[in-house]
Coordinates of C-alpha atoms and ligand atoms in Angstrom, one line a residue:
X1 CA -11.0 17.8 -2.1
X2 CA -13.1 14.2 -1.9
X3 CA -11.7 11.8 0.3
X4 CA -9.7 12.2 3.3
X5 CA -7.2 9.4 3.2
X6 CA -3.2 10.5 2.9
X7 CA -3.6 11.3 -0.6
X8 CA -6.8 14.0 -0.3
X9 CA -5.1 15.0 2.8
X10 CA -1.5 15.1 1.7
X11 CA -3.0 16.8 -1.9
X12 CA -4.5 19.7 0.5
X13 CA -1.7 20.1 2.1
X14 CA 0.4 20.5 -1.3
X15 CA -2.2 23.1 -1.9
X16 CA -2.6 25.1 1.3
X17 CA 1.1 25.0 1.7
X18 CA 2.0 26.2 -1.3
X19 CA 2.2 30.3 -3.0
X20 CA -1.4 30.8 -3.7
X21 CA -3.2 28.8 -1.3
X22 CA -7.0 28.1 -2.3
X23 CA -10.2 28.0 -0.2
X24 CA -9.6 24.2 0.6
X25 CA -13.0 22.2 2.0
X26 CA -12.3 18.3 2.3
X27 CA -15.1 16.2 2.1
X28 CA -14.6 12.7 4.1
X29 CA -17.3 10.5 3.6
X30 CA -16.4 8.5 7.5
X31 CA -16.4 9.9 10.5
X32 CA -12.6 9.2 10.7
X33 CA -10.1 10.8 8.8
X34 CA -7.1 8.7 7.4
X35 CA -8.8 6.0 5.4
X36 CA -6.5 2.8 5.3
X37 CA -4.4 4.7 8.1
X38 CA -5.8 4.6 11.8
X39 CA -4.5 3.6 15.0
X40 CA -6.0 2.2 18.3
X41 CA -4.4 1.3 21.9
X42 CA -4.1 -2.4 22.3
X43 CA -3.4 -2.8 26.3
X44 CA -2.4 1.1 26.3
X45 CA -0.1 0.1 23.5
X46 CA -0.4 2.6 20.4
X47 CA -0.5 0.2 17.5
X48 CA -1.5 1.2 13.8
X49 CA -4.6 -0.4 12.4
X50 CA -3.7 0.1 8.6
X51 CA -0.3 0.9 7.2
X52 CA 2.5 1.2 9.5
X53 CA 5.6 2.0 7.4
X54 CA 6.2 4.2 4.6
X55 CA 9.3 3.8 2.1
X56 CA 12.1 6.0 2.8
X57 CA 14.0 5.2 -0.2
X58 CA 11.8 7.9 -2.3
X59 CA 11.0 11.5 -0.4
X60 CA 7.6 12.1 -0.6
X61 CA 6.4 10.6 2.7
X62 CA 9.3 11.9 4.6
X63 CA 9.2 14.7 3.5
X64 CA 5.8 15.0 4.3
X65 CA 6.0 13.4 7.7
X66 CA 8.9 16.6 8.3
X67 CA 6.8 18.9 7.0
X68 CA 4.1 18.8 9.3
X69 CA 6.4 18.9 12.0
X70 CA 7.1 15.1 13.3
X71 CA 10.7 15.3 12.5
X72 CA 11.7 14.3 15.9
X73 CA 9.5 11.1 16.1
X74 CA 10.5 10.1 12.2
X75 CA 11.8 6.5 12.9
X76 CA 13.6 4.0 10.9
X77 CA 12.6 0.0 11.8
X78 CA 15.4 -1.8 14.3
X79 CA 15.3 -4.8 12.1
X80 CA 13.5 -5.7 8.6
X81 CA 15.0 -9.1 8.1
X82 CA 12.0 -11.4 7.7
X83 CA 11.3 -14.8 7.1
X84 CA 9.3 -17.5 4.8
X85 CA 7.7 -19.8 6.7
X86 CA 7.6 -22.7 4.5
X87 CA 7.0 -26.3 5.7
X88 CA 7.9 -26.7 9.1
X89 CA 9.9 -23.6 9.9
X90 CA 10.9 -19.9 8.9
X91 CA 13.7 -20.1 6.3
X92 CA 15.3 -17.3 5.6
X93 CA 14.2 -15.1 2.3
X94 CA 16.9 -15.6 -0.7
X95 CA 18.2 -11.9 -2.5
X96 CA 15.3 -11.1 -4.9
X97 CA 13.6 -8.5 -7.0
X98 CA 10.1 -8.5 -5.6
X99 CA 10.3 -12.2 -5.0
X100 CA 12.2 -12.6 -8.7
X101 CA 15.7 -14.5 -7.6
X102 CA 18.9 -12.9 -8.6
X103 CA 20.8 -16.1 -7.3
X104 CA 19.8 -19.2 -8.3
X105 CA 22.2 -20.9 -6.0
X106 CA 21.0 -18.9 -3.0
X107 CA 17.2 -20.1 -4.0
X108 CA 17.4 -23.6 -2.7
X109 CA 16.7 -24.0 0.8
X110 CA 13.0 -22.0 -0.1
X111 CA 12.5 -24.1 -3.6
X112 CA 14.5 -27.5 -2.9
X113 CA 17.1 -28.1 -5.1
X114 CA 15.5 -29.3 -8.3
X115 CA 13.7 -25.7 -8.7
X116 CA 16.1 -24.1 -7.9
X117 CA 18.2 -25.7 -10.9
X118 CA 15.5 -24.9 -13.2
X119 CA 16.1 -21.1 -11.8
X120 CA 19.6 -21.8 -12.7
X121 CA 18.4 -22.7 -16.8
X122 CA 16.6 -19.5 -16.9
X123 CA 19.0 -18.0 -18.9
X124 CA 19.5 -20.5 -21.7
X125 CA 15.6 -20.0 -22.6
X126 CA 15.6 -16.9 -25.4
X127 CA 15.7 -14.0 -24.3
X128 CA 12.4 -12.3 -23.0
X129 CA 12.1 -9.1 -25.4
X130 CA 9.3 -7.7 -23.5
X131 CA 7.4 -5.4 -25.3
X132 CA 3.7 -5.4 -23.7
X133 CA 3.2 -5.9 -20.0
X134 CA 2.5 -9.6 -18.3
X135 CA 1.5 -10.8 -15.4
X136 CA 4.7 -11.2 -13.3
X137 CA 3.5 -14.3 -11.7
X138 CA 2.9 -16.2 -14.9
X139 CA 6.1 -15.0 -16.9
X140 CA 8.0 -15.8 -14.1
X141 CA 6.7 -19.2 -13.5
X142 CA 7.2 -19.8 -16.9
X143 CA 10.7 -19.0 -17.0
X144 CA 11.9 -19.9 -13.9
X145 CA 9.1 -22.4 -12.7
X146 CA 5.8 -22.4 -10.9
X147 CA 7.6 -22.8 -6.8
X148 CA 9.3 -19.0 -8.0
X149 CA 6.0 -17.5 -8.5
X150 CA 4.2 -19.9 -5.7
X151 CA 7.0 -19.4 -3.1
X152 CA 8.5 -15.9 -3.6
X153 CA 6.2 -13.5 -5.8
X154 CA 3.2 -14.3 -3.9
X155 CA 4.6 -13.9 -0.5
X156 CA 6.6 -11.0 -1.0
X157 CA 4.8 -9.3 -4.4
X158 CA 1.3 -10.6 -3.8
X159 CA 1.5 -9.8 -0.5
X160 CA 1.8 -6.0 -0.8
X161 CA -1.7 -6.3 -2.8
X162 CA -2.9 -8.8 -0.5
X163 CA -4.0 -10.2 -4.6
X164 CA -2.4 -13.1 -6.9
X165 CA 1.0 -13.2 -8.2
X166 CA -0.1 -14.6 -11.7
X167 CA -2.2 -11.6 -12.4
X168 CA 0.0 -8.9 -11.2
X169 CA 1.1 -6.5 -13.8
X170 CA 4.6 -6.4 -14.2
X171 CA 4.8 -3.0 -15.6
X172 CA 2.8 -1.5 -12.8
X173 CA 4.5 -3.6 -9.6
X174 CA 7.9 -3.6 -10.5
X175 CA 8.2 -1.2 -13.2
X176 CA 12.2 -1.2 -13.0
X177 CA 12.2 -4.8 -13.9
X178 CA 9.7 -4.0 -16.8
X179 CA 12.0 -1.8 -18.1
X180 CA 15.0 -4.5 -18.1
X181 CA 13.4 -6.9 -19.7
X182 CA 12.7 -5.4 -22.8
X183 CA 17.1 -5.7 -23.8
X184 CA 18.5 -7.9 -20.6
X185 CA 19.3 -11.3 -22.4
X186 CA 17.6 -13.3 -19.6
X187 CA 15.2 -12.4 -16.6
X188 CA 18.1 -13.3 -14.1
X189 CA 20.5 -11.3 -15.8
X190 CA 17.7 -8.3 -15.3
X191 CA 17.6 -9.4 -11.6
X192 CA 21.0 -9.5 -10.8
X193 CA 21.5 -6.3 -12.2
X194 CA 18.8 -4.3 -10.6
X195 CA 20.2 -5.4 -7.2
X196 CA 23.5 -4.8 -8.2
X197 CA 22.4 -1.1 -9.1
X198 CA 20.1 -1.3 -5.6
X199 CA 22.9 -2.5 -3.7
X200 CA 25.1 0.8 -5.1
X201 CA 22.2 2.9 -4.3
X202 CA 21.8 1.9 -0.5
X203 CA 24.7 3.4 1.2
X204 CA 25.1 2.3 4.5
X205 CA 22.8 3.7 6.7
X206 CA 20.2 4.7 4.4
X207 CA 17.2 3.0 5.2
X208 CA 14.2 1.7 3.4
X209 CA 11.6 2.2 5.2
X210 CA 10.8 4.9 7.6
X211 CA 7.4 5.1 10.8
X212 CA 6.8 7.7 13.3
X213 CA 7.3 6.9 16.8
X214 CA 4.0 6.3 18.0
X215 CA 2.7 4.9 14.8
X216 CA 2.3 6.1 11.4
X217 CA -1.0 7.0 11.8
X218 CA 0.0 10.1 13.2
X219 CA 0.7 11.9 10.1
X220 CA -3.0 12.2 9.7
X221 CA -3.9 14.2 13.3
X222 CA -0.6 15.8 12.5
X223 CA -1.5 17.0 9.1
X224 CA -5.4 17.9 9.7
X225 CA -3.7 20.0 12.6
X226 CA -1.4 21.2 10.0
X227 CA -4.5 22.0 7.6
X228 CA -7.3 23.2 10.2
X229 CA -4.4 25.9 11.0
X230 CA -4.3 26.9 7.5
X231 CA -7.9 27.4 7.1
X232 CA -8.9 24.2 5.6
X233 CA -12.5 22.9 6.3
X234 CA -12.4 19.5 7.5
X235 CA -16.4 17.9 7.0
X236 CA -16.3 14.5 8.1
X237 CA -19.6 12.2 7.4
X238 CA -19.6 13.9 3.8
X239 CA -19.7 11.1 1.1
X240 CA -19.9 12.7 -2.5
X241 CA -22.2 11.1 -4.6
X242 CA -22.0 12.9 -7.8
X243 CA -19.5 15.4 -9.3
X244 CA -21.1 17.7 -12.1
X245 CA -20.6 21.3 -14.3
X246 CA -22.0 24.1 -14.2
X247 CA -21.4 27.7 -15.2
X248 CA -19.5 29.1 -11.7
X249 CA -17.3 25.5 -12.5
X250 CA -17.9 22.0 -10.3
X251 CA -21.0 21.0 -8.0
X252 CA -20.7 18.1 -5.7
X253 CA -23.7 16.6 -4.5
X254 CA -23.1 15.5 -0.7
X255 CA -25.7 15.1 2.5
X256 CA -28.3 12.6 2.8
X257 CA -29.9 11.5 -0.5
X258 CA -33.3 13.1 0.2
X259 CA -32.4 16.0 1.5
X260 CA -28.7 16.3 -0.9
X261 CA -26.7 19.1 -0.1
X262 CA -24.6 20.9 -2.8
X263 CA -20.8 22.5 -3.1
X264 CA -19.5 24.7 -5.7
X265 CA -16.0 24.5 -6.5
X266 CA -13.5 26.0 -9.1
X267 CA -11.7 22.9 -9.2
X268 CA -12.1 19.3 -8.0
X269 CA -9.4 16.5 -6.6
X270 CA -10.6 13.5 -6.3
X271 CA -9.1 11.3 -3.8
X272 CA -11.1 8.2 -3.3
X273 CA -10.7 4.3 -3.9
X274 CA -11.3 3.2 -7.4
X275 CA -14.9 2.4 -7.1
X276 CA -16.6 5.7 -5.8
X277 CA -14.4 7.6 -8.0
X278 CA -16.1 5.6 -11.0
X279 CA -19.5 6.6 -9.1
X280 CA -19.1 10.4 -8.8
X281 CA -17.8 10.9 -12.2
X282 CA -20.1 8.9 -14.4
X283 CA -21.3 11.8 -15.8
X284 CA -19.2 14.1 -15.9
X285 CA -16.2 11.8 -17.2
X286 CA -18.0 8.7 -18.2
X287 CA -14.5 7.4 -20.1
X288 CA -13.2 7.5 -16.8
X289 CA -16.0 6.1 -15.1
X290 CA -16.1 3.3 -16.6
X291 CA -12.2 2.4 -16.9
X292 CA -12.5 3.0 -12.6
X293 CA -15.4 0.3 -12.3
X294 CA -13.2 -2.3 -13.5
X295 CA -10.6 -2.2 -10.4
X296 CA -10.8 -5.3 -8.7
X297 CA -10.2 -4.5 -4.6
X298 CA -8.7 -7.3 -2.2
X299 CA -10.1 -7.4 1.3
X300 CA -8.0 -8.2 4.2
X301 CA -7.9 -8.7 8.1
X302 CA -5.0 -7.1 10.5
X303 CA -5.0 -9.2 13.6
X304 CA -3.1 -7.3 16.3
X305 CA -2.3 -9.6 19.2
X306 CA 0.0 -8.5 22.8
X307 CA 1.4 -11.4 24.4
X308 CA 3.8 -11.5 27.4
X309 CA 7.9 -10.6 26.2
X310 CA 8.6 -13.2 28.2
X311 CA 6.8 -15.6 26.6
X312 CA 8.2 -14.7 23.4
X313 CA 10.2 -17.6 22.1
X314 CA 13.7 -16.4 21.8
X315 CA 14.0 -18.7 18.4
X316 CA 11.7 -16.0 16.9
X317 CA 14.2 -13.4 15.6
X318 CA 14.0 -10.7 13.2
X319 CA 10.8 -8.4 12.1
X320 CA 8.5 -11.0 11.2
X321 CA 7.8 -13.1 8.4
X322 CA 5.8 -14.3 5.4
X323 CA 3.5 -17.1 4.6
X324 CA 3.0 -18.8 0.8
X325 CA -0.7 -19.0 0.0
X326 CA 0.4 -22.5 -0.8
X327 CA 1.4 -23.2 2.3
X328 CA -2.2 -23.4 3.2
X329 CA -2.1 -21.3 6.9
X330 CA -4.5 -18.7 7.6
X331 CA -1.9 -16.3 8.1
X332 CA -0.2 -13.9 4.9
X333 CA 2.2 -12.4 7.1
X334 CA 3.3 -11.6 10.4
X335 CA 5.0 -8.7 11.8
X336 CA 6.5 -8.6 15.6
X337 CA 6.2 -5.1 16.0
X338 CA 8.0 -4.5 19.2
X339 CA 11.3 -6.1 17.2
X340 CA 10.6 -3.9 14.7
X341 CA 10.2 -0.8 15.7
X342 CA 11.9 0.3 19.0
X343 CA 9.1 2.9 20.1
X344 CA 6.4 -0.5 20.4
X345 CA 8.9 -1.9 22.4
X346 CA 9.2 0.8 25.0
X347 CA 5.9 1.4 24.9
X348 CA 4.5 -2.1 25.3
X349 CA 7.0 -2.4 28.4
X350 CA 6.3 -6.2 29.6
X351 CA 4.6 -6.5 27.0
X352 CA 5.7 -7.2 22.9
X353 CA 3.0 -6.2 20.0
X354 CA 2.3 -8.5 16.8
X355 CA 0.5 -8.2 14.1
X356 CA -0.7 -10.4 11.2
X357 CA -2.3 -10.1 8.3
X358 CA -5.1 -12.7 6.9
X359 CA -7.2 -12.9 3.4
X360 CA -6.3 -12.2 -0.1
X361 CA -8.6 -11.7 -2.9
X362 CA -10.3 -14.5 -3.5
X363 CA -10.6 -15.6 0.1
X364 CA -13.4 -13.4 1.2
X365 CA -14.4 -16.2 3.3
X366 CA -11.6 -16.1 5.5
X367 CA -12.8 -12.7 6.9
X368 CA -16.3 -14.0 7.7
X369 CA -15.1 -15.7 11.0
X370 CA -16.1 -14.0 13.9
X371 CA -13.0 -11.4 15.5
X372 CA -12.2 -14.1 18.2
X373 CA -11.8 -16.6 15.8
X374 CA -9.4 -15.2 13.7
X375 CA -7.4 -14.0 16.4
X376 CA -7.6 -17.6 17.7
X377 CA -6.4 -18.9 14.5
X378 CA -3.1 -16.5 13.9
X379 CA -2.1 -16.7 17.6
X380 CA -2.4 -20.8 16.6
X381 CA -0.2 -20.4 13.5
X382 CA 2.2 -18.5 15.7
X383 CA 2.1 -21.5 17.8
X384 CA 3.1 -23.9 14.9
X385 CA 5.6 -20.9 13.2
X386 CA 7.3 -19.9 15.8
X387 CA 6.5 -21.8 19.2
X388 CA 4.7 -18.8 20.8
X389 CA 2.8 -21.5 23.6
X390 CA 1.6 -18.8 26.0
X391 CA -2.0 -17.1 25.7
X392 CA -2.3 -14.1 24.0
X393 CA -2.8 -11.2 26.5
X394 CA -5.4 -9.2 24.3
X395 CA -6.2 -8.7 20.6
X396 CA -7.6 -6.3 18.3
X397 CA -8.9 -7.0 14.7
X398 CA -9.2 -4.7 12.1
X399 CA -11.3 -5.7 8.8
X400 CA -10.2 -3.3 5.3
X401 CA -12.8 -4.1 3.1
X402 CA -11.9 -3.4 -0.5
X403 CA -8.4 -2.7 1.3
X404 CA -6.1 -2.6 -1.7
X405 CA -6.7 -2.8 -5.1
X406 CA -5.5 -4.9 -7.6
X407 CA -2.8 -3.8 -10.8
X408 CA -3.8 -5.9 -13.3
X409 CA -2.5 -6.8 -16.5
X410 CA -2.7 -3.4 -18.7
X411 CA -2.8 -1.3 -15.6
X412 CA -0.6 1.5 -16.3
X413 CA -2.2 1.9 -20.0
X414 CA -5.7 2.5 -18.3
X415 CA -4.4 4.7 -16.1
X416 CA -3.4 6.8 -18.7
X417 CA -6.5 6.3 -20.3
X418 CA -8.2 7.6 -17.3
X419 CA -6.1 10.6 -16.5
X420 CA -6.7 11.8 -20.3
X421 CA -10.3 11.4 -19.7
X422 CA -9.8 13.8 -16.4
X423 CA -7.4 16.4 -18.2
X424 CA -9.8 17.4 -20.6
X425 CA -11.9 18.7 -18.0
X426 CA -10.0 21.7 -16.6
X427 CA -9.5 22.3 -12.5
X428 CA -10.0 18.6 -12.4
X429 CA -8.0 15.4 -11.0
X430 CA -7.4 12.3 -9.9
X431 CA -5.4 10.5 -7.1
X432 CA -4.7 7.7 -4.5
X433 CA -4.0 4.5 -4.2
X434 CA -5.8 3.1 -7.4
X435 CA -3.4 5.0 -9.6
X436 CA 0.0 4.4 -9.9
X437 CA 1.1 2.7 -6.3
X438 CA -0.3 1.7 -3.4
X439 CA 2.0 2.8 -0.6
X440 CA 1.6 5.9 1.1
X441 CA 4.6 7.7 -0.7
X442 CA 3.4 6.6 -3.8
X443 CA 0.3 8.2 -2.9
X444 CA 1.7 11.1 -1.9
X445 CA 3.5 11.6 -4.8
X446 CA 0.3 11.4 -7.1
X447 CA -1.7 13.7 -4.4
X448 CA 1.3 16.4 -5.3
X449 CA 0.6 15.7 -9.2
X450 CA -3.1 16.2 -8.8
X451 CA -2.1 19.4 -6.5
X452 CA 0.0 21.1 -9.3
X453 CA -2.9 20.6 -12.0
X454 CA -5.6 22.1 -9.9
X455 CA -3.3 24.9 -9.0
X456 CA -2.5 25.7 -12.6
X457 CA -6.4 26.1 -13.1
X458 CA -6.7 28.0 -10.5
X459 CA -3.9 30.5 -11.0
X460 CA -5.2 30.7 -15.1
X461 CA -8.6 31.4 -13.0
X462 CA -7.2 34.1 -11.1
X463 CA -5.3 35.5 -14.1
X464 CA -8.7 36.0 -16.4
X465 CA -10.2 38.0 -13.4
X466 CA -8.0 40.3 -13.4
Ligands
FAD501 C1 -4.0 -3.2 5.9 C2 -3.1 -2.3 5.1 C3 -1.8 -2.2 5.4 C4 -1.0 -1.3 4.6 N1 0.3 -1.1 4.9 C5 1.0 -0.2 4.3 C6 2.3 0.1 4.7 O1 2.8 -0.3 5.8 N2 3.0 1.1 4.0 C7 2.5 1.7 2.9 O2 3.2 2.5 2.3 N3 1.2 1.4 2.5 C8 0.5 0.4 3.1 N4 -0.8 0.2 2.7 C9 -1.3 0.9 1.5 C10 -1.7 2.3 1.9 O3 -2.0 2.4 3.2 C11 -2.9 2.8 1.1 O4 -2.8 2.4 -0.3 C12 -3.1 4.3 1.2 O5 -3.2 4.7 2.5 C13 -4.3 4.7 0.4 O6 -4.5 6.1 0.6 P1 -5.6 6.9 -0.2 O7 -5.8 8.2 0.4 O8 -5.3 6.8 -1.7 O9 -7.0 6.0 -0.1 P2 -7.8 5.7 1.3 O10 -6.9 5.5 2.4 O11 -8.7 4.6 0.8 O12 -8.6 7.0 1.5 C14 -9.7 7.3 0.7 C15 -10.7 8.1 1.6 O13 -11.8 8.5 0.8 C16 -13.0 8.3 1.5 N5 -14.1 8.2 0.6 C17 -14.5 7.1 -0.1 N6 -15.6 7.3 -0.8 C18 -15.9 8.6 -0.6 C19 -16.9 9.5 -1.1 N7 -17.9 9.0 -1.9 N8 -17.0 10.7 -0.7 C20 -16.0 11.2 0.2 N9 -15.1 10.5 0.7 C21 -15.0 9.2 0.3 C22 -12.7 7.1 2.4 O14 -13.6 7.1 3.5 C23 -11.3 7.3 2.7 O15 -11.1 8.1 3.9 C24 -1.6 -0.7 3.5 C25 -2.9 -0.9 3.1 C26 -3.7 -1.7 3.9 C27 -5.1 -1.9 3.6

């Protein structure tokens, strides 16, 4: 296994978990184990660094997060109703599909009213007929106008890439509107639907999104626990370099350059961002390779900040909210954690948790001011948002380069291209983030794909021995 982010780990577990467990070694090229999931104490708060939710509308994670035995601390958020802060207050965020309207009507206190009467035309334009993916931003702006795509999609889409809304891929972000849009007569028509069908879906009591009381972070010490138990090796500070053949199956080249360091294998998962996968398989998939190097990543910032709950304006309700590029702030987002999620706010006791996210692709440059100043810049954005006058009590910031990567126009085709490219090499695969989703039960979905391949190798392995 190479990389030990949820998918390698989650892909190990599928493994060692499973009828015929293998000899598992994970190789983890940091120190820490967890990739874009860690967590830290902020005041003696537990807070997590990277992800803090997972979706609980599809099992994987769940199921995952039960399976390694944190069933009692699986949580669901205490409030997820958040904001757009556009202009000079938080307004609250019209139904949509991924920032799509499915109201027109309800659109106008985020658009003004003259977009939001374009939104209203939509469907007199011909209908869309999609055949080939597009760039949601772009198709959307130019059906339903530019403040749609400026306002909506890139706040609540382009925000879960941290990338921009005109070069998303439709087919890869929102593939259930994809679908839609190749017979729905209009592109609100396809909306209205889809949340019509969500709405049925989510009975009462259902939630979205799930965390673990303590932070979500804690699937990772749970599951290397989990593993380690099983008989996994764990080597931390083991970055693969190179991936090749030989006759007893896969070598990985690991260690320090001069002095490499080589592992045999049967059969090989690899579990890494887009751009070290490219590197360690140049030549043993070069098709691959190269389709990998063209990911683009977005870096980002998470500014954690604890300020007094008395302070905490009582005109800030809900779990947060979102920021337009457009709007110009230095904050994408902002989450109050101990509104959120009920463990942050017994754990933070007088005092409440926040966090923010800042930089997008593109604005690198953001995340070259020093840690103070960008905590001094969200907790001033807070100010202006919100009201939040008092000093912030401490701060914590937490820099993902090459955080998330980017689904671009044609995503999903090259993804296929690149899995092809893997399958004809047997015992190997492919998961993670770069693939096909970038939340963690996405990711832990594709880990179980990967898991099921390898295994079928190495049961046809076992088979020929005998
Ligand atoms: C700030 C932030 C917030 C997020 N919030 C959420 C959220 O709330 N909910 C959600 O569902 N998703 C969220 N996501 C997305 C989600 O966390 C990630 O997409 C997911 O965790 C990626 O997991 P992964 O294992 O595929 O990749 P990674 O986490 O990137 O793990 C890959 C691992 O491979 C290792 N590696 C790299 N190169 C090598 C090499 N050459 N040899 C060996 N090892 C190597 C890395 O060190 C790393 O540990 C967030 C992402 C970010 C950045």
């Amino acid at each position: 296994m190479v990389g030990g982010g949820i998918s390698g780990l989650a892909a190990a577990y599928a493994l060692a978990s499973g009828p015929n467990p293998p000899r598992i070694t994970v190789l983890e090229a940091s120190p820490r184990l967890g990739g874009k999931l860690a967590g830290a104490e902020l005041e003696g708060i537990p807070v997590d660094l990277g992800a803090e939710s997972v979706l609980a509308r599809r099992p994987e994670a769940v199921d995952l997060i039960r399976a390694v035995g944190l069933d009692d601390d699986l949580v669901h958020p205490a409030t997820t109703s958040a904001g757009l802060w556009i202009g000079d207050r938080i307004r609250a965020i019209p139904p949509t599909v991924m920032g799509v309207p499915t109201d027109a009507a309800a659109t106008v206190d985020v658009l003004g009213e003259e977009a939001a009467e374009q939104v209203a035309h939509e469907p007199e334009l011909p209908e869309p007929a999609l055949t080939d993916d597009v760039a949601i931003g772009r198709f959307v702006a130019d059906r339903m106008g530019p403040a749609v795509t400026n306002r909506l999609i890139d706040p609540l889409l382009g925000g879960v890439y941290a990338g921009r809304a005109e070069e998303i891929s439709l087919a890869a972000a929102v593939p259930e509107l994809f679908a839609k849009l190749r017979t729905a007569p209009s592109l609100l028509a396809a909306t209205a639907e889809l949340r019509e069908i969500g709405q049925r879906r989510n009975t009462p009591g259902t939630p979205v999104f799930a965390g673990i009381r303590g932070g979500v972070n804690r699937l990772i010490t749970a599951l290397e626990e989990d593993l380690t138990r099983r008989g996994v090796e764990i080597r931390r500070s083991a970055t693969v370099r190179r991936i090749s053949r030989n006759h007893a199956g896969y070598e990985l080249e690991t260690g320090p350059a001069p002095a490499p360091q080589l592992v045999q294998a049967d059969a090989v998962i690899v579990a890494v961002p887009a751009s070290p996968a490219s590197r360690m398989l140049a030549e043993l998939v070069p098709a691959a390779s190269t389709e990998l190097a063209t990911v683009e990543y977005a870096s980002m910032a998470i500014v954690t900040l604890a300020v007094r709950k008395k302070d905490w304006p009582a005109a800030a309700t809900g779990s947060g909210f979102l920021v337009p590029s457009v709007e110009g702030r230095t904050i994408k987002a902002s989450t109050y954690s101990h509104a959120k999620w009920q463990w942050s706010a017994e754990a933070g006791g007088d005092l409440a948790v926040l966090r923010c996210s800042v930089g997008r692709l593109g604005e690198e440059y953001v995340l070259q001011r020093s840690d103070e100043e960008l905590a001094a810049l969200a907790a001033a954005d807070l100010r202006t948002a919100v009201g939040l006058e008092a000093p912030v009590v401490g701060s914590l910031v937490t820099r993902w380069g090459g955080g998330l990567p980017q689904y671009a126009v044609g995503h999903l085709e090259r993804v296929d291209r690149v899995e092809a490219a893997v399958g004809e090499q047997a015992g190997l695969a492919v998961c993670g983030a770069a693939y096909r989703g970038v939340g963690i039960a996405a990711c832990v979905a594709s880990a179980g794909k990967a898991a099921t391949r390898v295994q079928t190798h190495l049961d046809a392995l076992a088979t020929m021995a005998k």
